[in-house]
């Protein structure tokens, strides 16, 4: 069974540009989460989808971040316009509904904003 | 305001000995705790978990202990192997299918 995949693995952009990150969850996992790790700090929650609906977006830092999950399959996270402080590693995780609800993580996208 | 704390940024252990990684939490609403292992340039990999109704869970060389009264959990790895060298994250959640709250991680180095 394929794990969580993320694309691209790395992205280097200039301040003010737009970047779109993609996450493909494990097939059949209704729950999809986005997290971010900045500068070696703790991994922090951004938002949670259940199928195509946003269940919790309390971790989204501001309205420059837009997440979608069309059809309840893959998800995209767009940053527009990117700022220097957006640099970090963006992880996606997915889990099934019910117990155990272990979250399985993708390899992450390392975003560098210059 | 960190709800999950891993106060040791790094730990070095000799191969074959026991590694003990510690984690403290402040939120008494957490009911499920997980340990993830992370290699460079990879995502966190689930290692072992424990429900708040238990005080111990064991899986091969890995054992997690939970002390609810002290709001403390620990991960024991025995015997430690060089391949265990990685960053270990402690995480917790309030109820099913909710976001995880992570600690900052502890870098374990197992020396041959």
PDB file of C-alpha atoms in Angstrom:
ATOM      1  CA  UNK A   1       0.000   0.000   0.000  1.00  0.00           C
ATOM      2  CA  UNK A   2       1.372   3.384  -0.993  1.00  0.00           C
ATOM      3  CA  UNK A   3       2.085   5.855   1.777  1.00  0.00           C
ATOM      4  CA  UNK A   4       1.398   9.562   1.919  1.00  0.00           C
ATOM      5  CA  UNK A   5       3.122  11.372  -0.918  1.00  0.00           C
ATOM      6  CA  UNK A   6       3.951  15.048  -1.248  1.00  0.00           C
ATOM      7  CA  UNK A   7       5.081  17.166  -4.148  1.00  0.00           C
ATOM      8  CA  UNK A   8       7.404  18.916  -4.633  1.00  0.00           C
ATOM      9  CA  UNK A   9      10.054  17.742  -2.204  1.00  0.00           C
ATOM     10  CA  UNK A  10      11.751  21.133  -2.319  1.00  0.00           C
ATOM     11  CA  UNK A  11      10.680  24.574  -3.475  1.00  0.00           C
ATOM     12  CA  UNK A  12      12.716  27.758  -3.517  1.00  0.00           C
ATOM     13  CA  UNK A  13      10.812  30.934  -4.331  1.00  0.00           C
ATOM     14  CA  UNK A  14      11.215  34.637  -3.869  1.00  0.00           C
ATOM     15  CA  UNK A  15       9.211  36.722  -1.465  1.00  0.00           C
ATOM     16  CA  UNK A  16       5.920  37.715  -3.027  1.00  0.00           C
ATOM     17  CA  UNK A  17       5.658  34.706  -5.302  1.00  0.00           C
ATOM     18  CA  UNK A  18       3.062  31.950  -5.106  1.00  0.00           C
ATOM     19  CA  UNK A  19       3.691  28.310  -4.307  1.00  0.00           C
ATOM     20  CA  UNK A  20       1.334  25.351  -4.303  1.00  0.00           C
ATOM     21  CA  UNK A  21       2.092  22.209  -2.344  1.00  0.00           C
ATOM     22  CA  UNK A  22       0.333  18.944  -3.017  1.00  0.00           C
ATOM     23  CA  UNK A  23      -0.437  15.982  -0.775  1.00  0.00           C
ATOM     24  CA  UNK A  24      -1.826  12.590  -1.757  1.00  0.00           C
ATOM     25  CA  UNK A  25      -3.059  10.720   1.315  1.00  0.00           C
ATOM     26  CA  UNK A  26      -3.196   6.982   1.826  1.00  0.00           C
ATOM     27  CA  UNK A  27      -6.086   5.593  -0.176  1.00  0.00           C
ATOM     28  CA  UNK A  28      -9.236   5.365   1.912  1.00  0.00           C
ATOM     29  CA  UNK A  29      -8.096   7.815   4.569  1.00  0.00           C
ATOM     30  CA  UNK A  30     -10.798  10.403   5.089  1.00  0.00           C
ATOM     31  CA  UNK A  31      -8.714  12.531   7.451  1.00  0.00           C
ATOM     32  CA  UNK A  32      -5.984  14.705   6.018  1.00  0.00           C
ATOM     33  CA  UNK A  33      -3.837  17.062   8.078  1.00  0.00           C
ATOM     34  CA  UNK A  34      -1.298  19.727   7.212  1.00  0.00           C
ATOM     35  CA  UNK A  35       1.523  20.557   9.623  1.00  0.00           C
ATOM     36  CA  UNK A  36       4.562  22.788   9.436  1.00  0.00           C
ATOM     37  CA  UNK A  37       7.961  22.700  11.086  1.00  0.00           C
ATOM     38  CA  UNK A  38       9.869  25.959  11.148  1.00  0.00           C
ATOM     39  CA  UNK A  39      13.582  26.295  11.930  1.00  0.00           C
ATOM     40  CA  UNK A  40      13.961  23.039  13.858  1.00  0.00           C
ATOM     41  CA  UNK A  41      11.129  23.854  16.201  1.00  0.00           C
ATOM     42  CA  UNK A  42       8.169  21.661  16.994  1.00  0.00           C
ATOM     43  CA  UNK A  43       5.854  20.416  14.288  1.00  0.00           C
ATOM     44  CA  UNK A  44       2.726  22.588  14.375  1.00  0.00           C
ATOM     45  CA  UNK A  45      -0.756  21.877  13.120  1.00  0.00           C
ATOM     46  CA  UNK A  46      -2.175  23.957  10.288  1.00  0.00           C
ATOM     47  CA  UNK A  47      -5.498  22.393   9.324  1.00  0.00           C
ATOM     48  CA  UNK A  48      -7.577  19.242   9.149  1.00  0.00           C
ATOM     49  CA  UNK A  49      -9.849  17.952   6.394  1.00  0.00           C
ATOM     50  CA  UNK A  50     -12.456  15.273   6.770  1.00  0.00           C
ATOM     51  CA  UNK A  51     -13.084  14.181   3.213  1.00  0.00           C
ATOM     52  CA  UNK A  52     -13.491  17.461   1.325  1.00  0.00           C
ATOM     53  CA  UNK A  53     -14.606  19.542   4.313  1.00  0.00           C
ATOM     54  CA  UNK A  54     -12.374  21.672   6.506  1.00  0.00           C
ATOM     55  CA  UNK A  55     -12.861  20.308  10.006  1.00  0.00           C
ATOM     56  CA  UNK A  56     -10.399  22.580  11.775  1.00  0.00           C
ATOM     57  CA  UNK A  57      -8.305  25.382  10.331  1.00  0.00           C
ATOM     58  CA  UNK A  58      -7.340  26.995  13.610  1.00  0.00           C
ATOM     59  CA  UNK A  59      -3.636  26.570  12.900  1.00  0.00           C
ATOM     60  CA  UNK A  60      -3.571  28.483   9.627  1.00  0.00           C
ATOM     61  CA  UNK A  61      -1.305  31.479  10.239  1.00  0.00           C
ATOM     62  CA  UNK A  62      -3.126  34.008   8.044  1.00  0.00           C
ATOM     63  CA  UNK A  63      -5.197  34.433   4.920  1.00  0.00           C
ATOM     64  CA  UNK A  64      -2.182  34.067   2.645  1.00  0.00           C
ATOM     65  CA  UNK A  65      -2.601  30.327   3.099  1.00  0.00           C
ATOM     66  CA  UNK A  66      -5.365  28.536   1.201  1.00  0.00           C
ATOM     67  CA  UNK A  67      -5.996  24.813   1.420  1.00  0.00           C
ATOM     68  CA  UNK A  68      -8.308  22.725  -0.688  1.00  0.00           C
ATOM     69  CA  UNK A  69      -9.216  19.091  -0.935  1.00  0.00           C
ATOM     70  CA  UNK A  70     -11.273  18.569  -4.036  1.00  0.00           C
ATOM     71  CA  UNK A  71     -13.358  15.401  -4.094  1.00  0.00           C
ATOM     72  CA  UNK A  72     -11.919  14.287  -0.789  1.00  0.00           C
ATOM     73  CA  UNK A  73      -8.789  12.893  -2.389  1.00  0.00           C
ATOM     74  CA  UNK A  74      -5.583  14.894  -2.741  1.00  0.00           C
ATOM     75  CA  UNK A  75      -5.093  18.261  -1.099  1.00  0.00           C
ATOM     76  CA  UNK A  76      -3.264  21.415  -2.087  1.00  0.00           C
ATOM     77  CA  UNK A  77      -1.871  24.152   0.113  1.00  0.00           C
ATOM     78  CA  UNK A  78      -1.257  27.448  -1.627  1.00  0.00           C
ATOM     79  CA  UNK A  79       0.800  30.264  -0.172  1.00  0.00           C
ATOM     80  CA  UNK A  80       0.154  33.609  -1.875  1.00  0.00           C
ATOM     81  CA  UNK A  81       2.075  35.853  -1.581  1.00  0.00           C
ATOM     82  CA  UNK A  82       4.888  34.046   0.196  1.00  0.00           C
ATOM     83  CA  UNK A  83       6.798  35.795   2.973  1.00  0.00           C
ATOM     84  CA  UNK A  84      10.203  34.987   4.483  1.00  0.00           C
ATOM     85  CA  UNK A  85       8.651  33.556   7.647  1.00  0.00           C
ATOM     86  CA  UNK A  86       6.780  30.946   5.600  1.00  0.00           C
ATOM     87  CA  UNK A  87      10.009  29.016   5.095  1.00  0.00           C
ATOM     88  CA  UNK A  88       9.970  25.603   6.686  1.00  0.00           C
ATOM     89  CA  UNK A  89       9.006  22.011   6.068  1.00  0.00           C
ATOM     90  CA  UNK A  90       5.350  21.349   5.346  1.00  0.00           C
ATOM     91  CA  UNK A  91       4.119  17.886   6.272  1.00  0.00           C
ATOM     92  CA  UNK A  92       0.920  16.210   5.304  1.00  0.00           C
ATOM     93  CA  UNK A  93      -0.557  13.317   7.284  1.00  0.00           C
ATOM     94  CA  UNK A  94      -3.576  11.117   6.825  1.00  0.00           C
ATOM     95  CA  UNK A  95      -5.563   8.770   9.000  1.00  0.00           C
ATOM     96  CA  UNK A  96      -8.625   6.594   8.841  1.00  0.00           C
ATOM     97  CA  UNK A  97     -11.771   7.514  10.703  1.00  0.00           C
ATOM     98  CA  UNK A  98     -12.263   5.644  13.944  1.00  0.00           C
ATOM     99  CA  UNK A  99      -9.735   3.840  16.102  1.00  0.00           C
ATOM    100  CA  UNK A 100      -6.829   3.522  15.646  1.00  0.00           C
ATOM    101  CA  UNK A 101      -6.557   6.951  14.157  1.00  0.00           C
ATOM    102  CA  UNK A 102      -2.799   6.886  13.805  1.00  0.00           C
ATOM    103  CA  UNK A 103      -1.621   9.670  11.541  1.00  0.00           C
ATOM    104  CA  UNK A 104       0.829   8.644   8.847  1.00  0.00           C
ATOM    105  CA  UNK A 105       3.091  11.352   7.541  1.00  0.00           C
ATOM    106  CA  UNK A 106       4.435  12.153   4.130  1.00  0.00           C
ATOM    107  CA  UNK A 107       8.089  13.061   3.496  1.00  0.00           C
ATOM    108  CA  UNK A 108       7.363  16.776   3.584  1.00  0.00           C
ATOM    109  CA  UNK A 109       7.979  19.712   1.265  1.00  0.00           C
ATOM    110  CA  UNK A 110      10.861  21.980   2.201  1.00  0.00           C
ATOM    111  CA  UNK A 111       9.891  25.531   1.297  1.00  0.00           C
ATOM    112  CA  UNK A 112      12.514  28.248   1.181  1.00  0.00           C
ATOM    113  CA  UNK A 113      11.396  31.834   0.643  1.00  0.00           C
ATOM    114  CA  UNK A 114      14.224  34.207  -0.305  1.00  0.00           C
TER     115      UNK A 114
ATOM    116  CA  UNK B   1       2.800  27.940  25.651  1.00  0.00           C
ATOM    117  CA  UNK B   2       4.064  24.441  24.935  1.00  0.00           C
ATOM    118  CA  UNK B   3       1.652  21.711  25.904  1.00  0.00           C
ATOM    119  CA  UNK B   4       4.104  18.916  25.093  1.00  0.00           C
ATOM    120  CA  UNK B   5       7.685  19.306  26.223  1.00  0.00           C
ATOM    121  CA  UNK B   6      10.771  17.316  25.458  1.00  0.00           C
ATOM    122  CA  UNK B   7      13.387  18.950  27.622  1.00  0.00           C
ATOM    123  CA  UNK B   8      16.399  17.039  26.321  1.00  0.00           C
ATOM    124  CA  UNK B   9      17.355  18.198  22.833  1.00  0.00           C
ATOM    125  CA  UNK B  10      19.841  15.379  22.460  1.00  0.00           C
ATOM    126  CA  UNK B  11      20.875  12.058  23.955  1.00  0.00           C
ATOM    127  CA  UNK B  12      23.869   9.805  23.291  1.00  0.00           C
ATOM    128  CA  UNK B  13      23.790   6.134  24.165  1.00  0.00           C
ATOM    129  CA  UNK B  14      26.141   3.251  23.522  1.00  0.00           C
ATOM    130  CA  UNK B  15      24.988   0.448  21.290  1.00  0.00           C
ATOM    131  CA  UNK B  16      23.353  -2.328  23.296  1.00  0.00           C
ATOM    132  CA  UNK B  17      22.422  -0.087  26.207  1.00  0.00           C
ATOM    133  CA  UNK B  18      19.005   1.335  27.060  1.00  0.00           C
ATOM    134  CA  UNK B  19      17.828   4.645  25.613  1.00  0.00           C
ATOM    135  CA  UNK B  20      15.261   6.567  27.644  1.00  0.00           C
ATOM    136  CA  UNK B  21      13.526   9.515  26.053  1.00  0.00           C
ATOM    137  CA  UNK B  22      11.275  11.676  28.179  1.00  0.00           C
ATOM    138  CA  UNK B  23       8.228  13.791  27.506  1.00  0.00           C
ATOM    139  CA  UNK B  24       6.065  15.971  29.758  1.00  0.00           C
ATOM    140  CA  UNK B  25       2.669  17.429  29.004  1.00  0.00           C
ATOM    141  CA  UNK B  26       0.464  20.026  30.595  1.00  0.00           C
ATOM    142  CA  UNK B  27      -2.976  19.410  29.092  1.00  0.00           C
ATOM    143  CA  UNK B  28      -4.925  16.913  31.187  1.00  0.00           C
ATOM    144  CA  UNK B  29      -7.382  16.511  28.299  1.00  0.00           C
ATOM    145  CA  UNK B  30      -4.862  14.518  26.244  1.00  0.00           C
ATOM    146  CA  UNK B  31      -6.066  10.946  26.004  1.00  0.00           C
ATOM    147  CA  UNK B  32      -3.671   9.407  23.499  1.00  0.00           C
ATOM    148  CA  UNK B  33       0.068   9.715  23.160  1.00  0.00           C
ATOM    149  CA  UNK B  34       2.354   8.758  20.314  1.00  0.00           C
ATOM    150  CA  UNK B  35       6.038   8.581  19.566  1.00  0.00           C
ATOM    151  CA  UNK B  36       7.334   9.281  16.104  1.00  0.00           C
ATOM    152  CA  UNK B  37      10.828   8.744  14.761  1.00  0.00           C
ATOM    153  CA  UNK B  38      12.262  11.022  12.123  1.00  0.00           C
ATOM    154  CA  UNK B  39      15.288  10.602   9.883  1.00  0.00           C
ATOM    155  CA  UNK B  40      16.731  13.602   8.000  1.00  0.00           C
ATOM    156  CA  UNK B  41      14.777  14.591   4.888  1.00  0.00           C
ATOM    157  CA  UNK B  42      11.970  12.176   5.746  1.00  0.00           C
ATOM    158  CA  UNK B  43       8.613  12.577   7.397  1.00  0.00           C
ATOM    159  CA  UNK B  44       7.905  11.395  10.950  1.00  0.00           C
ATOM    160  CA  UNK B  45       7.335   7.644  11.157  1.00  0.00           C
ATOM    161  CA  UNK B  46       4.908   6.283  13.717  1.00  0.00           C
ATOM    162  CA  UNK B  47       6.670   4.168  16.316  1.00  0.00           C
ATOM    163  CA  UNK B  48       4.408   3.349  19.247  1.00  0.00           C
ATOM    164  CA  UNK B  49       1.422   4.777  21.084  1.00  0.00           C
ATOM    165  CA  UNK B  50      -0.388   4.537  24.390  1.00  0.00           C
ATOM    166  CA  UNK B  51      -3.883   5.327  25.520  1.00  0.00           C
ATOM    167  CA  UNK B  52      -4.421   7.303  28.709  1.00  0.00           C
ATOM    168  CA  UNK B  53      -6.168   4.318  30.271  1.00  0.00           C
ATOM    169  CA  UNK B  54      -2.949   2.317  30.192  1.00  0.00           C
ATOM    170  CA  UNK B  55       0.395   2.833  31.882  1.00  0.00           C
ATOM    171  CA  UNK B  56       2.567   0.717  29.623  1.00  0.00           C
ATOM    172  CA  UNK B  57       2.659  -0.451  26.041  1.00  0.00           C
ATOM    173  CA  UNK B  58       5.355  -2.641  24.579  1.00  0.00           C
ATOM    174  CA  UNK B  59       6.309  -3.442  21.001  1.00  0.00           C
ATOM    175  CA  UNK B  60       9.505  -5.375  20.529  1.00  0.00           C
ATOM    176  CA  UNK B  61      12.438  -3.274  21.653  1.00  0.00           C
ATOM    177  CA  UNK B  62      10.221  -0.265  22.301  1.00  0.00           C
ATOM    178  CA  UNK B  63       8.209   0.368  25.454  1.00  0.00           C
ATOM    179  CA  UNK B  64       6.264   3.476  26.325  1.00  0.00           C
ATOM    180  CA  UNK B  65       5.388   4.265  29.935  1.00  0.00           C
ATOM    181  CA  UNK B  66       2.717   6.748  30.972  1.00  0.00           C
ATOM    182  CA  UNK B  67       2.449   8.372  34.395  1.00  0.00           C
ATOM    183  CA  UNK B  68      -0.770  10.355  34.305  1.00  0.00           C
ATOM    184  CA  UNK B  69      -0.431  11.829  37.763  1.00  0.00           C
ATOM    185  CA  UNK B  70       2.942  13.277  36.833  1.00  0.00           C
ATOM    186  CA  UNK B  71       1.841  14.078  33.263  1.00  0.00           C
ATOM    187  CA  UNK B  72       4.934  12.304  32.056  1.00  0.00           C
ATOM    188  CA  UNK B  73       5.702   9.649  29.498  1.00  0.00           C
ATOM    189  CA  UNK B  74       8.877   7.969  28.447  1.00  0.00           C
ATOM    190  CA  UNK B  75      10.067   5.813  25.596  1.00  0.00           C
ATOM    191  CA  UNK B  76      12.510   3.026  26.376  1.00  0.00           C
ATOM    192  CA  UNK B  77      14.538   1.421  23.613  1.00  0.00           C
ATOM    193  CA  UNK B  78      16.442  -1.689  24.576  1.00  0.00           C
ATOM    194  CA  UNK B  79      18.840  -2.729  23.289  1.00  0.00           C
ATOM    195  CA  UNK B  80      19.703   0.420  21.370  1.00  0.00           C
ATOM    196  CA  UNK B  81      21.039  -0.019  17.855  1.00  0.00           C
ATOM    197  CA  UNK B  82      22.904   2.404  15.554  1.00  0.00           C
ATOM    198  CA  UNK B  83      19.867   2.422  13.237  1.00  0.00           C
ATOM    199  CA  UNK B  84      17.847   3.948  16.077  1.00  0.00           C
ATOM    200  CA  UNK B  85      19.800   7.190  15.666  1.00  0.00           C
ATOM    201  CA  UNK B  86      17.150   9.747  14.687  1.00  0.00           C
ATOM    202  CA  UNK B  87      15.025  12.540  16.115  1.00  0.00           C
ATOM    203  CA  UNK B  88      12.190  11.283  18.300  1.00  0.00           C
ATOM    204  CA  UNK B  89       9.017  13.301  18.677  1.00  0.00           C
ATOM    205  CA  UNK B  90       6.477  12.910  21.417  1.00  0.00           C
ATOM    206  CA  UNK B  91       2.923  13.827  20.371  1.00  0.00           C
ATOM    207  CA  UNK B  92      -0.492  13.892  21.990  1.00  0.00           C
ATOM    208  CA  UNK B  93      -4.091  14.424  21.008  1.00  0.00           C
ATOM    209  CA  UNK B  94      -7.296  15.258  22.874  1.00  0.00           C
ATOM    210  CA  UNK B  95      -9.656  12.797  21.207  1.00  0.00           C
ATOM    211  CA  UNK B  96      -9.952  10.727  18.091  1.00  0.00           C
ATOM    212  CA  UNK B  97      -9.253  12.244  14.706  1.00  0.00           C
ATOM    213  CA  UNK B  98      -7.981  15.552  16.051  1.00  0.00           C
ATOM    214  CA  UNK B  99      -4.676  17.319  15.447  1.00  0.00           C
ATOM    215  CA  UNK B 100      -1.533  16.158  17.158  1.00  0.00           C
ATOM    216  CA  UNK B 101       0.434  18.435  19.453  1.00  0.00           C
ATOM    217  CA  UNK B 102       4.156  17.771  19.192  1.00  0.00           C
ATOM    218  CA  UNK B 103       7.173  18.316  21.371  1.00  0.00           C
ATOM    219  CA  UNK B 104      10.346  19.796  19.907  1.00  0.00           C
ATOM    220  CA  UNK B 105      12.015  16.422  19.577  1.00  0.00           C
ATOM    221  CA  UNK B 106      15.049  14.682  21.039  1.00  0.00           C
ATOM    222  CA  UNK B 107      17.973  13.713  18.828  1.00  0.00           C
ATOM    223  CA  UNK B 108      19.159  10.238  19.780  1.00  0.00           C
ATOM    224  CA  UNK B 109      22.633   9.133  18.773  1.00  0.00           C
ATOM    225  CA  UNK B 110      23.486   5.483  19.292  1.00  0.00           C
ATOM    226  CA  UNK B 111      27.225   5.026  19.256  1.00  0.00           C
ATOM    227  CA  UNK B 112      28.675   1.735  18.090  1.00  0.00           C
TER     228      UNK B 112
END
